[in-house]
Short mmCIF file of C-alpha atoms in Angstrom, two decimals:
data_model
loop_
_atom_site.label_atom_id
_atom_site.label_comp_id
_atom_site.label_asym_id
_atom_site.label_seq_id
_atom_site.Cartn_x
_atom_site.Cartn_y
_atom_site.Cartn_z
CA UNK A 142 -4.00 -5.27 -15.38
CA UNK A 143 -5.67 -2.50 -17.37
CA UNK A 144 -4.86 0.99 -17.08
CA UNK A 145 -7.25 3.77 -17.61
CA UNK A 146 -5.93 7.37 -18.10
CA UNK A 147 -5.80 9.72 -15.36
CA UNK A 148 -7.34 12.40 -17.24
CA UNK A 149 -11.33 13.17 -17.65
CA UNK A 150 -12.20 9.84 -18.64
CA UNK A 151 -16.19 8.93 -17.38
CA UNK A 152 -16.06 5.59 -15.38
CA UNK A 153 -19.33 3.32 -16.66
CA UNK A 154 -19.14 1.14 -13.76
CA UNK A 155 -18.29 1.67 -10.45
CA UNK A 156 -15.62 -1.67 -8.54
CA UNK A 157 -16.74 -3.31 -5.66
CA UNK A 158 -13.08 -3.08 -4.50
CA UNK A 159 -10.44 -0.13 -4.27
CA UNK A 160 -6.62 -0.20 -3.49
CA UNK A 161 -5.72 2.66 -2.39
CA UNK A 162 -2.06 4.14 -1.45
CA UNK A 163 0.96 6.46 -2.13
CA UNK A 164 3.84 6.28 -3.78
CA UNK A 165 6.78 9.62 -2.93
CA UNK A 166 9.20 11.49 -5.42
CA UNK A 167 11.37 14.06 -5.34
CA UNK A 168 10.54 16.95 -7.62
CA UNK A 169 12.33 20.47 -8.49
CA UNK A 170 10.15 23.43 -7.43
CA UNK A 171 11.08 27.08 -8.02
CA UNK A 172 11.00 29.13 -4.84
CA UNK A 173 10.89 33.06 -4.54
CA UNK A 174 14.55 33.57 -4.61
CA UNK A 175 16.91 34.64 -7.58
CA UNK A 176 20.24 33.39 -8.59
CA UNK A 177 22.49 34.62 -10.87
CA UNK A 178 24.55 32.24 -13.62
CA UNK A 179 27.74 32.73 -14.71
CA UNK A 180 26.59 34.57 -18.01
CA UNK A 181 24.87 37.40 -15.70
CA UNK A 182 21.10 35.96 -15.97
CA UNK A 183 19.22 35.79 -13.37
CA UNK A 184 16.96 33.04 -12.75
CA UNK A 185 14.47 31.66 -10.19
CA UNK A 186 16.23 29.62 -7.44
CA UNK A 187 14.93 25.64 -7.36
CA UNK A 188 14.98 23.50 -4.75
CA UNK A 189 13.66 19.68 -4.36
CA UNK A 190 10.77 19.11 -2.58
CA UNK A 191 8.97 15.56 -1.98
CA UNK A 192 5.54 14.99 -3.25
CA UNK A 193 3.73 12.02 -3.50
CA UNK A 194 1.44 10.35 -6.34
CA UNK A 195 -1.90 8.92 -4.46
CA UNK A 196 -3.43 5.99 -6.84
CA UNK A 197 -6.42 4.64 -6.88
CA UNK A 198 -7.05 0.63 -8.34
CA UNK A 199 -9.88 -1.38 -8.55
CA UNK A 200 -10.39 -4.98 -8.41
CA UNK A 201 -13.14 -6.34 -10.23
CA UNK A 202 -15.52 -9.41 -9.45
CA UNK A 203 -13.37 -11.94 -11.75
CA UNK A 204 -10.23 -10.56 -10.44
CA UNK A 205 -9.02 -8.00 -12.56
CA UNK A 206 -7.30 -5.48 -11.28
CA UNK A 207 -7.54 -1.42 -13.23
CA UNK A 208 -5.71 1.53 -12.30
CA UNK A 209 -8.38 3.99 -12.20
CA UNK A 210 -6.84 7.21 -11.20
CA UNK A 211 -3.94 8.57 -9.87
CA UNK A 212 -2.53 12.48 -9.18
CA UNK A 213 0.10 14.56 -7.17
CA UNK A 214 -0.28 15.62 -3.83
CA UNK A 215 2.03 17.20 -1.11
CA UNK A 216 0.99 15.29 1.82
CA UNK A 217 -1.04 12.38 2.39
CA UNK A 218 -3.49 13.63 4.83
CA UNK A 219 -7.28 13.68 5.43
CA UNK A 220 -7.69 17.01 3.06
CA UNK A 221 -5.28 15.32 -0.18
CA UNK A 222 -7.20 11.92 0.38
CA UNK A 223 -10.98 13.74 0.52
CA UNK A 224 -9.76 16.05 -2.91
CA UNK A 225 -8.53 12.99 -4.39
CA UNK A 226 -11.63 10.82 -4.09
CA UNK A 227 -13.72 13.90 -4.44
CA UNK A 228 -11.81 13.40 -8.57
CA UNK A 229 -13.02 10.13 -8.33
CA UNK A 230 -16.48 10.99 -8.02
CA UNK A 231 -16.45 13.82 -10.84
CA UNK A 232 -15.37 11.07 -13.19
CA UNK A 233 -18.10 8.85 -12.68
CA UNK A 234 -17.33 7.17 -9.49
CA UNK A 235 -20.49 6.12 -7.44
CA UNK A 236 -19.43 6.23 -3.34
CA UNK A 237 -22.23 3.46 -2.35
CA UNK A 238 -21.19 0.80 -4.77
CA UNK A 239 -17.68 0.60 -3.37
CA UNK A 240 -18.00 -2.78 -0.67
CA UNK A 241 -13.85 -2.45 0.44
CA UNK A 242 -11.15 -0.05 0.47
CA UNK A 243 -7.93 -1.63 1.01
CA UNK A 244 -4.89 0.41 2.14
CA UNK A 245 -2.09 0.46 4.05
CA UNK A 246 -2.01 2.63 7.70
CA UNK A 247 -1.64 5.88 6.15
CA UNK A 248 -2.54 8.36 8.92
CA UNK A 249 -6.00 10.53 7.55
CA UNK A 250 -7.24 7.80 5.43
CA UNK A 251 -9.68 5.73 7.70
CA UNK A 252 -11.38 8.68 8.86
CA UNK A 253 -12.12 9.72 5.07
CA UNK A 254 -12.82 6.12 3.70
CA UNK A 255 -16.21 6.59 6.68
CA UNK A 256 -16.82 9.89 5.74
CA UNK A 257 -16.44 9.12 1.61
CA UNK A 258 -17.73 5.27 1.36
CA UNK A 259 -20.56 4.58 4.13
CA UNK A 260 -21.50 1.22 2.98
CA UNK A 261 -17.29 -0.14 2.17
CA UNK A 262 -15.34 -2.02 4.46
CA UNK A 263 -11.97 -0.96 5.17
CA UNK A 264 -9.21 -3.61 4.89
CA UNK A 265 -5.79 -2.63 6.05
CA UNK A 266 -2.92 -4.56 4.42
CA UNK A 267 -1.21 -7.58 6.07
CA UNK A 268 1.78 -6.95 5.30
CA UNK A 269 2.18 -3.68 6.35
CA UNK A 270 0.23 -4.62 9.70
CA UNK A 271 2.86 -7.82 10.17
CA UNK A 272 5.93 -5.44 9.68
CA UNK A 273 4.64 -2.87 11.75
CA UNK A 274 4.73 -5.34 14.78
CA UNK A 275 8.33 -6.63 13.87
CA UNK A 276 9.30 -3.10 14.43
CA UNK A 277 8.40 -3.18 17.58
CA UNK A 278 10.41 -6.87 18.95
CA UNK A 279 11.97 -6.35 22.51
CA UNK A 280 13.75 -9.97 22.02
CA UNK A 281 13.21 -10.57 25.21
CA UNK A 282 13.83 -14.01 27.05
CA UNK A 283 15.51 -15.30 24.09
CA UNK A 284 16.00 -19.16 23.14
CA UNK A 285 19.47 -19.96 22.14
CA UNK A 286 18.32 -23.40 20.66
CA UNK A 287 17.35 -24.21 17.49
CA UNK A 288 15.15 -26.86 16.36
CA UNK A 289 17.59 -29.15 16.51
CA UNK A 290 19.41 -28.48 19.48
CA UNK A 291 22.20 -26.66 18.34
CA UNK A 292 23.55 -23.30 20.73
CA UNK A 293 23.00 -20.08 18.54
CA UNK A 294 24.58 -16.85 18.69
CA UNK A 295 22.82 -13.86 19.74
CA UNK A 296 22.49 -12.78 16.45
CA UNK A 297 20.85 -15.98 14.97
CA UNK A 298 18.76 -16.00 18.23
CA UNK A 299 17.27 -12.76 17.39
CA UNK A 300 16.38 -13.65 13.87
CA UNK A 301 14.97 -17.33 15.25
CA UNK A 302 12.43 -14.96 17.29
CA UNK A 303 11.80 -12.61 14.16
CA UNK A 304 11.28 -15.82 12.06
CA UNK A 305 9.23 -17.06 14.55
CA UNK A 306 6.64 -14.58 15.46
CA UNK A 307 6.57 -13.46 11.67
CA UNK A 308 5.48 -16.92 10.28
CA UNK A 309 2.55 -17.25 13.04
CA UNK A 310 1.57 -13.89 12.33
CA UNK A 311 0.68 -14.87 8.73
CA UNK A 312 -0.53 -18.10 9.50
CA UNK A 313 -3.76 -16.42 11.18
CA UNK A 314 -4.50 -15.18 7.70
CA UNK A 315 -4.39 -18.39 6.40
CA UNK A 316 -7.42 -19.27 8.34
CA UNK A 317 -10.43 -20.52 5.46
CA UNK A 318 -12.83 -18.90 7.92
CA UNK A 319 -13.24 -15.40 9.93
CA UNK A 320 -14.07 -17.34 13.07
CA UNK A 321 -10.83 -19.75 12.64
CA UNK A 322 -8.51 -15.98 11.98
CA UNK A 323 -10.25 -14.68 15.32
CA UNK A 324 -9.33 -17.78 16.88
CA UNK A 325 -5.74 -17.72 15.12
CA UNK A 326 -5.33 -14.22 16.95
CA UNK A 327 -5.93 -15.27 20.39
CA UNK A 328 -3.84 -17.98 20.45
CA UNK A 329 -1.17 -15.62 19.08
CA UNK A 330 -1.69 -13.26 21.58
CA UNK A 331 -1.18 -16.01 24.11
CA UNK A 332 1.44 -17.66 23.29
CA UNK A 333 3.58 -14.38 22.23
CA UNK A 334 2.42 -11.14 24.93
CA UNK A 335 4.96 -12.31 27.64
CA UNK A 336 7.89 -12.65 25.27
CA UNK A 337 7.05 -9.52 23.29
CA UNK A 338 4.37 -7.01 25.08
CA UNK A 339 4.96 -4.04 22.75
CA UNK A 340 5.08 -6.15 18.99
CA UNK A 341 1.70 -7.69 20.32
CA UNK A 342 0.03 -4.75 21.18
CA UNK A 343 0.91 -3.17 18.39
CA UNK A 344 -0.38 -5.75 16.56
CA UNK A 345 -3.86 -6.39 17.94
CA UNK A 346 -4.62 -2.94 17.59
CA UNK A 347 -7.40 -2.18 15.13
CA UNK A 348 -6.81 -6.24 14.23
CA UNK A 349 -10.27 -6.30 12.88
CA UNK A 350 -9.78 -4.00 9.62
CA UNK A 351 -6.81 -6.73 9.08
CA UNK A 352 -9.95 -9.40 8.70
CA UNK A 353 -12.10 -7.37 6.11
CA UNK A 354 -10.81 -9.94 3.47
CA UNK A 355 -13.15 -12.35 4.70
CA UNK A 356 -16.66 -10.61 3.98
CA UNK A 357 -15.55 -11.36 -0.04
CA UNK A 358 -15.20 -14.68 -2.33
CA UNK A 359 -12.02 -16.94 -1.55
CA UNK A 360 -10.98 -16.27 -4.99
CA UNK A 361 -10.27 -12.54 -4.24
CA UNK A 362 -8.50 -12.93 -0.87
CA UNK A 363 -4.82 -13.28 -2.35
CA UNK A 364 -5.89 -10.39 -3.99
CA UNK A 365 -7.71 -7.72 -1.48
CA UNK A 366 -6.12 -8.60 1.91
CA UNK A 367 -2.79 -6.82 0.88
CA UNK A 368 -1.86 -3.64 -0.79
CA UNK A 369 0.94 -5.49 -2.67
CA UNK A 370 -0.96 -5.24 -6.52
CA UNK A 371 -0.37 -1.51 -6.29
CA UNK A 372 3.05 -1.92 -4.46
CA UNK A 373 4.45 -3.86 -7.25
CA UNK A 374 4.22 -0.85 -9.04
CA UNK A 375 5.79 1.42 -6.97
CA UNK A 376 8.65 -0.38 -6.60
CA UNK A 377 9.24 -0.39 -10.34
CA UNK A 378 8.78 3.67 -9.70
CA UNK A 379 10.95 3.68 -7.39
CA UNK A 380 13.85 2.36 -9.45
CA UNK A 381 13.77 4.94 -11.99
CA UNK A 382 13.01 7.80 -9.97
CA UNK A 383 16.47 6.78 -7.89
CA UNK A 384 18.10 6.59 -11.12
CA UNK A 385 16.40 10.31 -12.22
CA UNK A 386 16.87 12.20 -8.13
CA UNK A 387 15.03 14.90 -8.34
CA UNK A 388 12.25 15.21 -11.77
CA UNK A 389 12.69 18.68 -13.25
CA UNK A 390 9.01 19.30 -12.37
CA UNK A 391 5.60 17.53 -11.64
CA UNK A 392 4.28 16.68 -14.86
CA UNK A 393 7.70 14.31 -15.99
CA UNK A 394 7.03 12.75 -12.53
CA UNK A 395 3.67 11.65 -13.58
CA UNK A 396 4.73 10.52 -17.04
CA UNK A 397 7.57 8.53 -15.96
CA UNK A 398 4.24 6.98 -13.32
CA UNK A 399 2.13 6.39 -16.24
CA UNK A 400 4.77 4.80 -18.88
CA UNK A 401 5.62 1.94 -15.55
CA UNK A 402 2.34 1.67 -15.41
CA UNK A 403 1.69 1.02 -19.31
CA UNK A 404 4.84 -1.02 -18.90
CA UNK A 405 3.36 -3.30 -16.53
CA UNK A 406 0.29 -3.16 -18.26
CA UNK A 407 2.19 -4.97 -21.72
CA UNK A 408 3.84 -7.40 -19.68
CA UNK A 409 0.32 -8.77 -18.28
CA UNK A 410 -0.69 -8.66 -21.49
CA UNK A 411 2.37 -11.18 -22.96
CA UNK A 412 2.07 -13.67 -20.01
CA UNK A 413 -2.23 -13.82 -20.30
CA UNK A 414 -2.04 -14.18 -24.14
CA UNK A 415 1.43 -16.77 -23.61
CA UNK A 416 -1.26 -18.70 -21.09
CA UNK A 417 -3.84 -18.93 -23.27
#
């Protein structure tokens, strides 16, 4: 992975493909009130407030994958998304040469991405899109056999059913062809509605932007059918900003962002040069 800077840098070329999501913190804030210490100073009251770090990646033709961009927000809503992209396209970015946008289901961002990118497809992530409907199991009319026979607890019965309905879930995007997923998802939706109503509606809602994937090359569909690039990252974030709690202020919260990102960015480095 390569990692441009998030400063003023001009982009040359524009990606067929972004990955687009958000990543929170916690960050100290001063507010309007005073305190005063124990030495009779006053200072400015400061309080933790969550903000979030919206990031932008691109996947190239061949596979590579560059974060391009990345800044601090409040919210992710339609307004922080539009501003965001609207940074993008100072630096360089050109709208109609993006073909996909691939993100999870953050509320605001689909209406932007057909505002911003008229020509790009919108993918939403699998995986977000496969636990979203596991949130929803009723476990209703459970079996309390296994493969085998044996009598399970209700307990193991439950997680037979979540095992279950998870690994045909994935299967349809296993599919080598759009036809064979659209095909994949009504025999899912047959064989599953009566046994879970809510986890398969919630599923076959808006199933098409889970299909997006399949307008690209093969080689890319491990690749743009997920937001999971980008989430390896911010679980790496994650870890140290649990370990820090709150950052003292905005700007240490993006340089702890950009040092797991130039982090990453040497060990992709050691395992490509080991490979070759």
């Amino acid at each position: 992975m390569r990692v441009t800077s998030s400063g003023t840098a001009w982009y040359e070329e524009t990606p067929p493909i972004l990955i687009v999501d958000g990543v929170w913190a916690s960050v100290q804030c001063s507010s309007e009130d005073f305190w005063e210490d124990q030495a009779g100073h006053i200072r400015k009251l400061r309080h933790a407030e969550d903000r979030v770090i919206l990031v932008a990646m691109a996947v190239w033709p061949d596979g590579t994958q560059t974060v391009l961009h990345y800044e601090m927000a409040t919210q992710e809503s339609e307004a922080a998304w539009s501003l965001f992209f609207a940074h993008l396209w100072q630096r360089g970015l050109q709208p109609y040469s993006v073909k996909l946008i691939v993100s999870d289901g953050t509320t605001g961002l689909p209406k932007v991405i057909r505002a911003l990118f008229p020509l790009a497809k919108h993918q939403c992530c699998i995986t977000h899109k496969v636990r979203a409907m596991l949130r929803h199991l009723g476990y209703g009319q459970l079996s309390y056999l296994d493969a085998q026979g044996q009598e399970l607890s209700l307990p193991e019965a439950k997680k037979q059913r979540y095992a279950q309905i998870q690994h045909d879930a994935y299967a349809i995007y296993k599919a080598p062809t759009w036809e064979g997923a659209v095909i994949s998802f009504l025999v899912f939706e047959r064989k599953w509605t009566d046994l879970e109503p809510d986890a398969v509606r919630t599923f076959i809602n808006d199933a098409a932007l889970t299909l997006s994937f399949y307008h690209f090359d093969e080689s890319l569909h491990s690749l743009i059918r997920t937001s999971n690039a980008i989430e390896r990252l911010f679980r790496e974030f994650r870890t140290k900003a649990d370990d820090i709690g709150a950052f003292p202020n905005e700007e240490s919260c993006l340089a702890i962002f950009f040092l797991v990102l130039r982090r990453d960015h040497a060990k992709h480095d050691r395992f490509k040069n080991h490979g070759e």
